[in-house]
CSV table of C-alpha atoms in Angstrom, one decimal:
chain,number,residue,atom,x,y,z
P,11,MET,CA,-28.8,-80.9,39.4
P,12,LYS,CA,-30.8,-80.2,36.2
P,13,LYS,CA,-33.2,-82.2,35.7
P,14,PRO,CA,-33.2,-85.2,32.8
P,15,MET,CA,-36.1,-83.4,30.2
P,16,GLN,CA,-33.8,-79.4,30.7
P,17,LYS,CA,-30.8,-81.2,30.3
P,18,PHE,CA,-32.4,-83.4,26.5
P,19,GLN,CA,-33.6,-79.7,25.9
P,20,ASN,CA,-30.5,-78.2,26.0
P,21,ASN,CA,-28.3,-80.9,24.6
P,22,LYS,CA,-30.9,-80.2,21.1
P,23,LYS,CA,-30.8,-77.1,20.9
P,24,PHE,CA,-27.4,-76.7,21.5
P,25,ILE,CA,-27.1,-78.6,18.2
P,26,VAL,CA,-29.2,-76.8,16.4
P,27,VAL,CA,-27.6,-73.3,17.6
P,28,ILE,CA,-23.8,-75.0,17.3
P,29,THR,CA,-24.6,-76.2,13.7
P,30,ALA,CA,-26.1,-73.1,12.6
P,31,LEU,CA,-23.2,-70.8,13.4
P,32,GLN,CA,-20.7,-72.6,12.0
P,33,LEU,CA,-23.0,-73.2,9.1
P,34,ALA,CA,-23.8,-69.7,8.5
P,35,ILE,CA,-21.9,-68.1,10.1
P,36,PHE,CA,-18.1,-69.2,11.3
P,37,CYS,CA,-16.2,-71.9,9.4
P,38,GLY,CA,-18.7,-73.7,7.1
P,39,PRO,CA,-19.9,-77.2,7.6
P,40,PRO,CA,-19.2,-78.6,10.6
P,41,LYS,CA,-17.1,-81.9,10.6
P,42,PRO,CA,-19.0,-84.5,13.0
P,43,GLU,CA,-16.0,-85.3,14.9
P,44,TYR,CA,-16.7,-81.4,16.3
P,45,LEU,CA,-20.7,-82.1,17.5
P,46,PRO,CA,-20.6,-84.4,20.2
P,47,VAL,CA,-21.7,-83.0,23.6
P,48,PRO,CA,-18.9,-83.2,26.3
P,49,PRO,CA,-19.2,-86.2,29.1
P,50,GLU,CA,-20.7,-84.0,32.4
P,51,GLU,CA,-17.2,-84.7,34.1
P,52,ASN,CA,-15.6,-82.4,32.0
P,53,ASN,CA,-18.0,-79.9,32.0
P,54,PRO,CA,-16.8,-76.5,31.5
P,55,THR,CA,-16.8,-74.0,34.8
P,56,VAL,CA,-18.6,-70.6,34.4
P,57,GLY,CA,-15.3,-69.0,35.0
P,58,GLU,CA,-13.6,-70.7,31.9
P,59,VAL,CA,-16.9,-70.0,29.6
P,60,ARG,CA,-16.5,-66.2,30.8
P,61,ALA,CA,-13.2,-66.4,30.1
P,62,ARG,CA,-14.1,-67.5,26.6
P,63,LEU,CA,-16.4,-64.8,25.7
P,64,GLN,CA,-13.6,-62.3,26.5
P,65,SER,CA,-11.6,-64.1,24.0
P,66,ALA,CA,-9.8,-61.6,21.6
P,67,ASP,CA,-10.4,-63.6,19.2
P,68,ALA,CA,-14.4,-63.9,16.8
P,69,VAL,CA,-14.4,-67.2,16.6
P,70,GLU,CA,-13.6,-68.5,20.1
P,71,ARG,CA,-16.4,-66.2,21.6
P,72,GLY,CA,-19.2,-67.3,19.2
P,73,MET,CA,-18.5,-70.8,19.9
P,74,ALA,CA,-18.7,-69.8,24.5
P,75,ALA,CA,-21.7,-68.3,23.7
P,76,ALA,CA,-23.4,-71.2,22.7
P,77,GLU,CA,-21.8,-73.1,25.5
P,78,VAL,CA,-23.6,-71.2,27.5
P,79,LEU,CA,-26.9,-72.1,26.4
P,80,ARG,CA,-26.1,-75.4,26.2
P,81,TYR,CA,-24.6,-75.8,30.0
P,82,SER,CA,-28.0,-73.0,30.8
P,83,TYR,CA,-25.4,-71.3,32.1
P,84,ARG,CA,-27.9,-68.0,32.5
P,85,GLU,CA,-25.5,-66.2,34.7
P,86,LEU,CA,-23.6,-65.5,31.3
P,87,THR,CA,-26.7,-64.0,29.9
P,88,ASP,CA,-25.6,-59.8,31.0
P,89,ASP,CA,-22.1,-61.1,29.2
P,90,LEU,CA,-23.8,-62.3,26.4
P,91,LEU,CA,-25.9,-58.7,26.2
P,92,LYS,CA,-22.8,-57.0,26.6
P,93,ILE,CA,-22.1,-59.2,23.3
P,94,LEU,CA,-24.9,-58.7,21.5
P,95,GLN,CA,-25.1,-54.4,22.1
P,96,HIS,CA,-21.2,-54.0,21.3
P,97,ASP,CA,-19.2,-57.0,19.8
P,98,PRO,CA,-17.3,-55.7,17.1
P,99,SER,CA,-17.8,-58.8,14.8
P,100,ASP,CA,-21.5,-58.9,14.0
P,101,ASN,CA,-21.5,-62.8,13.6
P,102,THR,CA,-20.7,-63.0,17.5
P,103,ARG,CA,-23.4,-60.9,18.0
P,104,THR,CA,-25.2,-62.7,16.0
P,105,ALA,CA,-24.2,-66.0,17.9
P,106,ALA,CA,-25.1,-64.2,21.3
P,107,ALA,CA,-28.9,-63.3,19.6
P,108,VAL,CA,-29.4,-66.9,18.9
P,109,ALA,CA,-28.3,-68.0,22.3
P,110,LEU,CA,-30.2,-65.2,24.5
P,111,GLY,CA,-33.2,-65.7,22.6
P,112,ALA,CA,-33.3,-70.1,23.4
P,113,LEU,CA,-32.8,-69.1,26.4
P,114,GLY,CA,-35.6,-67.2,26.2
P,115,GLU,CA,-34.0,-63.5,27.8
P,116,GLN,CA,-36.7,-60.6,27.8
P,117,LYS,CA,-33.6,-57.9,27.5
P,118,ALA,CA,-32.6,-59.3,23.8
P,119,GLY,CA,-35.4,-58.2,22.5
P,120,GLN,CA,-34.6,-54.5,21.8
P,121,PHE,CA,-30.8,-54.9,21.0
P,122,ILE,CA,-31.8,-57.7,18.0
P,123,VAL,CA,-34.2,-55.4,16.5
P,124,LYS,CA,-31.7,-52.9,16.1
P,125,LEU,CA,-29.7,-55.7,15.0
P,126,LEU,CA,-32.8,-56.0,12.0
P,127,ARG,CA,-33.3,-52.9,11.3
P,128,GLU,CA,-29.4,-52.1,10.4
P,129,ASN,CA,-29.5,-55.4,8.3
P,130,ARG,CA,-26.9,-56.3,11.1
P,131,GLY,CA,-25.5,-60.0,10.9
P,132,HIS,CA,-27.7,-63.1,9.4
P,133,LEU,CA,-31.0,-62.3,9.1
P,134,ASP,CA,-32.3,-65.0,9.1
P,135,LEU,CA,-31.0,-66.2,12.6
P,136,LEU,CA,-31.6,-62.8,14.2
P,137,VAL,CA,-35.6,-63.1,13.7
P,138,GLU,CA,-35.6,-66.6,14.1
P,139,ALA,CA,-34.0,-65.7,17.7
P,140,LEU,CA,-36.5,-62.9,17.9
P,141,GLY,CA,-38.8,-65.5,18.1
P,142,GLU,CA,-38.1,-67.3,20.3
P,143,LEU,CA,-39.1,-64.3,22.8
P,144,LYS,CA,-42.7,-64.6,21.9
P,145,ASN,CA,-42.8,-61.6,22.8
P,146,PRO,CA,-45.9,-59.7,20.4
P,147,ALA,CA,-43.9,-56.2,20.4
P,148,HIS,CA,-41.2,-57.2,18.2
P,149,GLY,CA,-43.8,-58.5,15.5
P,150,ALA,CA,-43.4,-55.0,13.5
P,151,ALA,CA,-39.4,-55.5,13.5
P,152,ALA,CA,-40.2,-59.4,11.4
P,153,VAL,CA,-43.0,-57.9,8.6
P,154,PRO,CA,-40.5,-56.1,7.1
P,155,LEU,CA,-38.7,-59.2,5.9
P,156,LEU,CA,-41.2,-61.2,3.9
P,157,VAL,CA,-40.5,-59.2,1.1
P,158,HIS,CA,-36.4,-60.0,1.7
P,159,GLU,CA,-34.7,-61.9,-1.2
P,160,ASN,CA,-33.5,-64.4,1.0
P,161,THR,CA,-36.0,-67.3,1.0
P,162,MET,CA,-34.9,-68.6,4.7
P,163,THR,CA,-35.3,-65.0,6.2
P,164,ARG,CA,-38.8,-64.6,4.6
P,165,LEU,CA,-39.2,-68.1,6.1
P,166,LYS,CA,-38.0,-67.6,9.5
P,167,ALA,CA,-39.6,-63.9,9.2
P,168,ALA,CA,-43.2,-66.1,8.9
P,169,GLU,CA,-42.7,-68.2,11.4
P,170,ALA,CA,-41.3,-66.1,14.2
P,171,LEU,CA,-44.7,-64.0,13.7
P,172,GLY,CA,-46.7,-67.1,14.8
P,173,LYS,CA,-44.0,-67.5,17.5
P,174,MET,CA,-44.6,-63.7,18.7
P,175,LYS,CA,-48.4,-64.4,18.3
P,176,ALA,CA,-48.0,-60.8,16.8
P,177,LEU,CA,-51.6,-60.4,15.5
P,178,ALA,CA,-51.2,-56.5,15.9
P,179,GLN,CA,-49.1,-57.0,12.2
P,180,GLY,CA,-52.1,-58.6,10.3
P,181,ALA,CA,-53.3,-55.6,8.6
P,182,ALA,CA,-49.4,-54.6,7.8
P,183,ILE,CA,-48.9,-57.8,6.5
P,184,LEU,CA,-52.0,-58.0,4.1
P,185,SER,CA,-51.8,-54.6,3.0
P,186,GLN,CA,-47.3,-55.6,2.6
P,187,ALA,CA,-49.0,-58.7,0.6
P,188,GLN,CA,-51.5,-57.1,-1.4
P,189,LYS,CA,-48.9,-54.8,-3.4
P,190,GLN,CA,-46.5,-57.9,-4.2
P,191,GLN,CA,-45.9,-59.8,-7.2
P,192,SER,CA,-43.6,-62.3,-6.7
P,193,PRO,CA,-45.1,-65.9,-5.8
P,194,ASP,CA,-42.9,-66.6,-3.6
P,195,ILE,CA,-42.9,-63.2,-1.7
P,196,ILE,CA,-46.4,-63.8,-1.1
P,197,GLU,CA,-45.8,-66.9,-0.1
P,198,ALA,CA,-44.3,-65.9,2.7
P,199,HIS,CA,-47.2,-63.8,3.2
P,200,ILE,CA,-49.3,-66.1,3.2
P,201,ILE,CA,-47.4,-68.2,6.0
P,202,ALA,CA,-47.3,-65.0,8.6
P,203,LEU,CA,-50.7,-64.6,7.8
P,204,GLY,CA,-52.3,-68.4,8.8
P,205,ASN,CA,-49.6,-68.7,11.5
P,206,ILE,CA,-50.6,-65.2,13.1
P,207,THR,CA,-54.5,-66.4,12.1
P,208,TYR,CA,-55.6,-63.3,10.6
P,209,ARG,CA,-59.0,-64.5,10.0
P,210,PRO,CA,-59.6,-60.7,7.3
P,211,ALA,CA,-57.3,-62.4,5.3
P,212,GLU,CA,-59.4,-65.1,4.2
P,213,ASN,CA,-60.6,-63.7,1.0
P,214,PHE,CA,-57.6,-62.5,-0.3
P,215,ILE,CA,-55.8,-65.8,0.6
P,216,ILE,CA,-58.7,-67.8,-1.3
P,217,THR,CA,-58.2,-65.6,-4.1
P,218,LYS,CA,-54.3,-66.1,-4.4
P,219,VAL,CA,-54.9,-69.6,-3.9
P,220,THR,CA,-57.9,-70.0,-6.5
P,221,GLU,CA,-55.7,-68.2,-9.2
P,222,ASN,CA,-52.3,-70.0,-8.4
P,223,PRO,CA,-54.0,-73.1,-8.3
P,224,GLN,CA,-51.1,-75.9,-8.8
P,225,SER,CA,-48.1,-74.1,-6.4
P,226,THR,CA,-46.7,-73.4,-3.5
P,227,VAL,CA,-48.4,-70.1,-2.7
P,228,ALA,CA,-51.9,-72.6,-3.1
P,229,ALA,CA,-50.2,-75.2,-0.5
P,230,ALA,CA,-49.9,-72.1,1.7
P,231,GLY,CA,-53.2,-71.0,1.3
P,232,LEU,CA,-54.9,-73.9,2.2
P,233,LEU,CA,-52.7,-74.5,5.6
P,234,ALA,CA,-53.9,-71.1,6.5
P,235,LEU,CA,-57.1,-71.5,5.8
P,236,GLY,CA,-57.2,-74.4,7.0
P,237,LYS,CA,-55.5,-72.5,10.3
P,238,PHE,CA,-59.0,-70.0,10.4
P,239,LYS,CA,-60.8,-73.0,9.5
P,240,SER,CA,-62.7,-71.2,7.1
P,241,ARG,CA,-66.3,-72.4,6.4
P,242,LYS,CA,-66.4,-70.3,3.1
P,243,ALA,CA,-63.4,-72.1,1.8
P,244,ILE,CA,-65.3,-75.3,2.0
P,245,PRO,CA,-65.5,-75.6,-1.4
P,246,LEU,CA,-62.3,-74.8,-2.4
P,247,PHE,CA,-61.1,-77.9,0.0
P,248,LEU,CA,-63.4,-80.2,-1.7
P,249,LYS,CA,-62.0,-79.3,-4.9
P,250,MET,CA,-58.3,-79.6,-3.8
P,251,MET,CA,-58.9,-82.9,-2.5
P,252,GLU,CA,-59.2,-84.2,-5.9
P,253,SER,CA,-55.6,-83.1,-6.9
P,254,SER,CA,-53.3,-84.8,-8.1
P,255,ASP,CA,-50.7,-82.9,-6.1
P,256,ALA,CA,-50.0,-84.9,-2.5
P,257,LYS,CA,-49.4,-81.4,-0.5
P,258,LEU,CA,-52.2,-80.3,-1.8
P,259,GLN,CA,-54.9,-83.1,-1.5
P,260,GLU,CA,-52.4,-83.1,2.3
P,261,ASN,CA,-53.9,-79.6,3.3
P,262,ALA,CA,-56.8,-79.3,1.8
P,263,ALA,CA,-57.7,-83.0,4.0
P,264,ASN,CA,-56.5,-81.9,7.2
P,265,ALA,CA,-58.7,-78.6,6.5
P,266,LEU,CA,-62.0,-80.5,6.2
P,267,ARG,CA,-60.7,-82.8,9.0
P,268,ASN,CA,-61.2,-79.5,11.1
P,269,ILE,CA,-64.1,-78.3,10.0
P,270,PRO,CA,-67.7,-80.7,10.7
P,271,ASP,CA,-69.9,-78.9,8.8
P,272,PRO,CA,-73.0,-79.8,6.7
P,273,SER,CA,-71.6,-78.9,3.6
P,274,SER,CA,-68.1,-80.2,4.1
P,275,ALA,CA,-69.6,-83.7,4.7
P,276,GLU,CA,-72.0,-83.9,2.1
P,277,GLY,CA,-69.1,-82.9,-0.5
P,278,LEU,CA,-66.7,-85.4,1.4
P,279,PHE,CA,-69.5,-88.5,0.8
P,280,LYS,CA,-69.4,-86.8,-2.8
P,281,LEU,CA,-66.1,-87.8,-3.1
P,282,PHE,CA,-66.7,-90.8,-1.6
P,283,LYS,CA,-69.0,-91.4,-4.1
P,284,THR,CA,-67.6,-90.7,-7.2
P,285,ASN,CA,-63.6,-92.1,-6.3
P,286,ALA,CA,-62.9,-95.0,-6.0
P,287,GLY,CA,-59.3,-95.1,-5.2
P,288,ASP,CA,-57.2,-92.9,-2.5
P,289,THR,CA,-59.3,-89.9,-2.7
P,290,GLY,CA,-62.9,-91.5,-1.3
P,291,LEU,CA,-60.7,-93.3,0.5
P,292,LEU,CA,-59.5,-90.4,1.9
P,293,ALA,CA,-62.8,-88.8,2.1
P,294,ILE,CA,-64.4,-91.7,3.6
P,295,ASP,CA,-61.0,-91.4,6.4
P,296,ILE,CA,-62.1,-87.9,7.7
P,297,LEU,CA,-65.6,-88.4,7.4
P,298,ALA,CA,-65.2,-90.7,10.3
P,299,ASP,CA,-63.7,-88.3,12.9
P,300,TYR,CA,-67.4,-85.9,11.8
P,301,PRO,CA,-70.2,-86.3,14.5
P,302,ALA,CA,-72.8,-89.1,14.1
P,303,ASN,CA,-75.5,-86.2,12.9
P,304,LEU,CA,-73.1,-85.2,10.1
P,305,THR,CA,-72.7,-88.7,9.0
P,306,LEU,CA,-75.3,-91.7,10.6
P,307,THR,CA,-78.0,-91.7,7.9
P,308,GLN,CA,-76.4,-91.0,4.7
P,309,ALA,CA,-73.9,-94.1,6.1
P,310,ARG,CA,-76.6,-96.3,7.4
P,311,ALA,CA,-78.0,-95.6,3.3
P,312,LEU,CA,-75.1,-96.7,2.1
P,313,LEU,CA,-74.1,-99.1,3.7
P,314,ASN,CA,-77.7,-101.0,3.1
P,315,GLY,CA,-77.3,-100.3,-0.5
P,316,GLU,CA,-76.9,-102.2,-4.0
P,317,GLN,CA,-73.4,-100.8,-4.0
P,318,LYS,CA,-71.2,-102.6,-2.5
P,319,GLN,CA,-68.1,-100.5,-4.1
P,320,LEU,CA,-69.4,-98.1,-1.1
P,321,HIS,CA,-70.4,-100.9,2.1
P,322,ALA,CA,-66.8,-100.5,3.1
P,323,GLY,CA,-66.5,-96.9,3.6
P,324,ALA,CA,-69.8,-97.1,5.0
P,325,ALA,CA,-69.3,-99.6,7.4
P,326,PHE,CA,-66.3,-97.8,8.6
P,327,ILE,CA,-67.6,-94.5,9.2
P,328,LEU,CA,-70.8,-96.5,11.5
P,329,GLY,CA,-66.9,-98.5,13.1
P,330,LYS,CA,-66.2,-95.5,14.3
P,331,LEU,CA,-69.5,-94.0,15.6
P,332,LYS,CA,-70.7,-97.5,17.2
P,333,ASP,CA,-73.4,-97.8,15.5
P,334,ARG,CA,-74.5,-101.6,17.0
P,335,GLU,CA,-77.7,-101.2,15.4
P,336,SER,CA,-75.7,-101.6,12.2
P,337,ARG,CA,-74.2,-105.0,13.0
P,338,GLU,CA,-75.8,-107.7,11.8
P,339,ARG,CA,-76.0,-105.8,8.3
P,340,ILE,CA,-71.5,-105.3,8.7
P,341,GLU,CA,-71.1,-108.5,9.6
P,342,ILE,CA,-73.3,-109.6,6.1
P,343,VAL,CA,-71.2,-107.4,3.9
P,344,LEU,CA,-68.0,-108.6,5.6
P,345,ARG,CA,-69.2,-112.4,5.1
P,346,ASP,CA,-69.5,-111.8,1.0
P,347,THR,CA,-66.2,-112.1,-0.5
P,348,GLN,CA,-67.4,-109.8,-3.3
P,349,THR,CA,-67.3,-107.0,-1.2
P,350,PRO,CA,-64.3,-104.3,-2.1
P,351,ASN,CA,-61.9,-103.6,0.7
P,352,ARG,CA,-63.0,-105.6,3.1
P,353,GLU,CA,-60.3,-104.9,5.3
P,354,MET,CA,-62.0,-102.0,6.1
P,355,VAL,CA,-65.1,-104.0,7.1
P,356,ALA,CA,-63.3,-106.5,9.6
P,357,ARG,CA,-61.9,-103.1,11.0
P,358,ALA,CA,-65.3,-101.2,11.4
P,359,LEU,CA,-66.7,-104.5,13.6
P,360,GLY,CA,-63.3,-104.0,15.8
P,361,TYR,CA,-64.2,-100.5,16.1
P,362,LEU,CA,-67.4,-101.6,17.4
P,363,ASN,CA,-66.4,-104.0,19.6
P,364,GLU,CA,-69.1,-106.5,20.2
P,365,LYS,CA,-68.0,-109.2,21.3
P,366,ALA,CA,-70.7,-111.5,19.4
P,367,SER,CA,-68.7,-110.5,16.2
P,368,ILE,CA,-66.0,-112.9,17.4
P,369,PRO,CA,-67.2,-115.2,15.4
P,370,VAL,CA,-67.4,-114.1,11.7
P,371,LEU,CA,-63.9,-112.2,12.3
P,372,ARG,CA,-62.6,-116.1,13.2
P,373,GLU,CA,-63.9,-117.1,10.0
P,374,VAL,CA,-62.0,-114.5,8.0
P,375,ALA,CA,-58.8,-114.6,10.3
P,376,ARG,CA,-59.1,-118.4,8.9
P,377,GLU,CA,-59.3,-117.5,5.2
P,378,LYS,CA,-56.7,-118.4,3.3
P,379,GLU,CA,-55.7,-115.3,0.8
P,380,GLY,CA,-56.9,-112.0,0.9
P,381,GLN,CA,-56.4,-108.6,2.2
P,382,ALA,CA,-59.5,-109.3,4.8
P,383,ARG,CA,-57.4,-111.3,7.4
P,384,TYR,CA,-55.6,-108.3,8.3
P,385,GLY,CA,-58.9,-106.7,9.4
P,386,ALA,CA,-59.9,-109.3,11.0
P,387,ILE,CA,-56.9,-110.0,12.9
P,388,TRP,CA,-56.3,-106.7,13.6
P,389,SER,CA,-59.3,-106.5,15.3
P,390,LEU,CA,-59.8,-110.0,17.1
P,391,GLY,CA,-56.9,-107.9,18.9
P,392,ILE,CA,-58.7,-104.8,19.9
P,393,MET,CA,-61.0,-106.7,21.2
P,394,GLU,CA,-59.0,-108.9,23.5
P,395,ALA,CA,-61.0,-112.1,21.8
P,396,ARG,CA,-59.1,-115.1,24.0
P,397,GLU,CA,-61.4,-117.5,21.8
P,398,ALA,CA,-59.5,-116.5,18.9
P,399,LEU,CA,-55.9,-116.9,19.7
P,400,PRO,CA,-55.6,-120.1,17.6
P,401,GLU,CA,-56.1,-117.6,14.3
P,402,ILE,CA,-54.0,-115.0,16.2
P,403,ARG,CA,-51.1,-118.1,16.7
P,404,ALA,CA,-51.6,-118.9,13.1
P,405,ALA,CA,-51.5,-115.7,11.9
P,406,VAL,CA,-48.2,-115.0,13.6
P,407,SER,CA,-46.2,-117.9,11.7
P,408,SER,CA,-47.9,-117.0,8.8
P,409,ALA,CA,-45.4,-116.6,5.5
P,410,ASP,CA,-47.3,-113.5,5.0
P,411,ARG,CA,-44.8,-111.1,6.8
P,412,GLN,CA,-47.8,-108.5,7.1
P,413,LEU,CA,-50.4,-110.8,8.7
P,414,ALA,CA,-47.6,-111.9,10.8
P,415,ALA,CA,-47.3,-108.2,12.0
P,416,TYR,CA,-50.9,-108.2,12.4
P,417,GLY,CA,-50.7,-111.2,14.7
P,418,LEU,CA,-48.1,-109.8,16.7
P,419,GLU,CA,-49.4,-106.2,17.2
């Protein structure tokens, strides 16, 4: 009997495969009633599926190939391999390749490579199947597809190279990328270089991001450089943190989050000090995950400084660092109703998790308006402050739906 998780994974792969085959190969968009998983008691036998694999109808053979995957009938992989090598229909060969790739059948690799080199079948599905085998030796067959005219084929090739961990193809991909003029094709190469983490491409990618600062090339480049944990690109990441493009900002932020470095910490503090909006808050969120040796001193200085607009962010960092020496100062800042972003200050006390802060959090939780109540209720819950049950019950019954949600949580 199959384990439940294995059955779930096979069902999921079957639906993906059968949908792809119907969309790309046989008969256009599938009708929903043709996609459900059959009941367990109606499962076809191995013999029945084998008979369909030998059908005179190409569509029937292709659908049977998908059933081999659906039911994990590995005893039929030799039948699929014969189809992959000899079937007169390129569509049916593609169906067999997809099923064999999803099943991880390594013997299929050489035949899929042959189809790719002969430009037979649906190249995007074939290279995806090749990637599922996760064999670095097949990487050379995917590299030429990075310049294919079809966008999906290029992206599937870049994804497959990553799954193969085809680092040995890095020099070939970089050399090919340097000859390209089309931004879309350059983007595919950058994605591939990032997926295999080919560090010698760092300078090339930085250059392309700089040349195309508001583009999908830049987004792909930032993602790739983040995978490299490129310290050389820290100034570029910091610059892109201020981009109006949400994807560029997100990729830059994710990269900086994984590069705790004195220069990135300094740059993020500068962004926080000079950006009152979302960019500044995002910078603080990243800094809160950095080690204390990069953030503690400056966060304390900001918390004790005179600029109230910086107090909440500094408190948040110190709370995440569990800097108990700053607790009393954070409580003073929280009691000051003129402090911007008091909700963040209240959350900082929750992260500190000091019972001594429960009275001030209860005071804030009883306030009649403002978002500081949200942070206070959240922190009291995190601290399991049973003495605050009256405030939490009041929050649950509040007409403020967000406050009630925090109370329930």
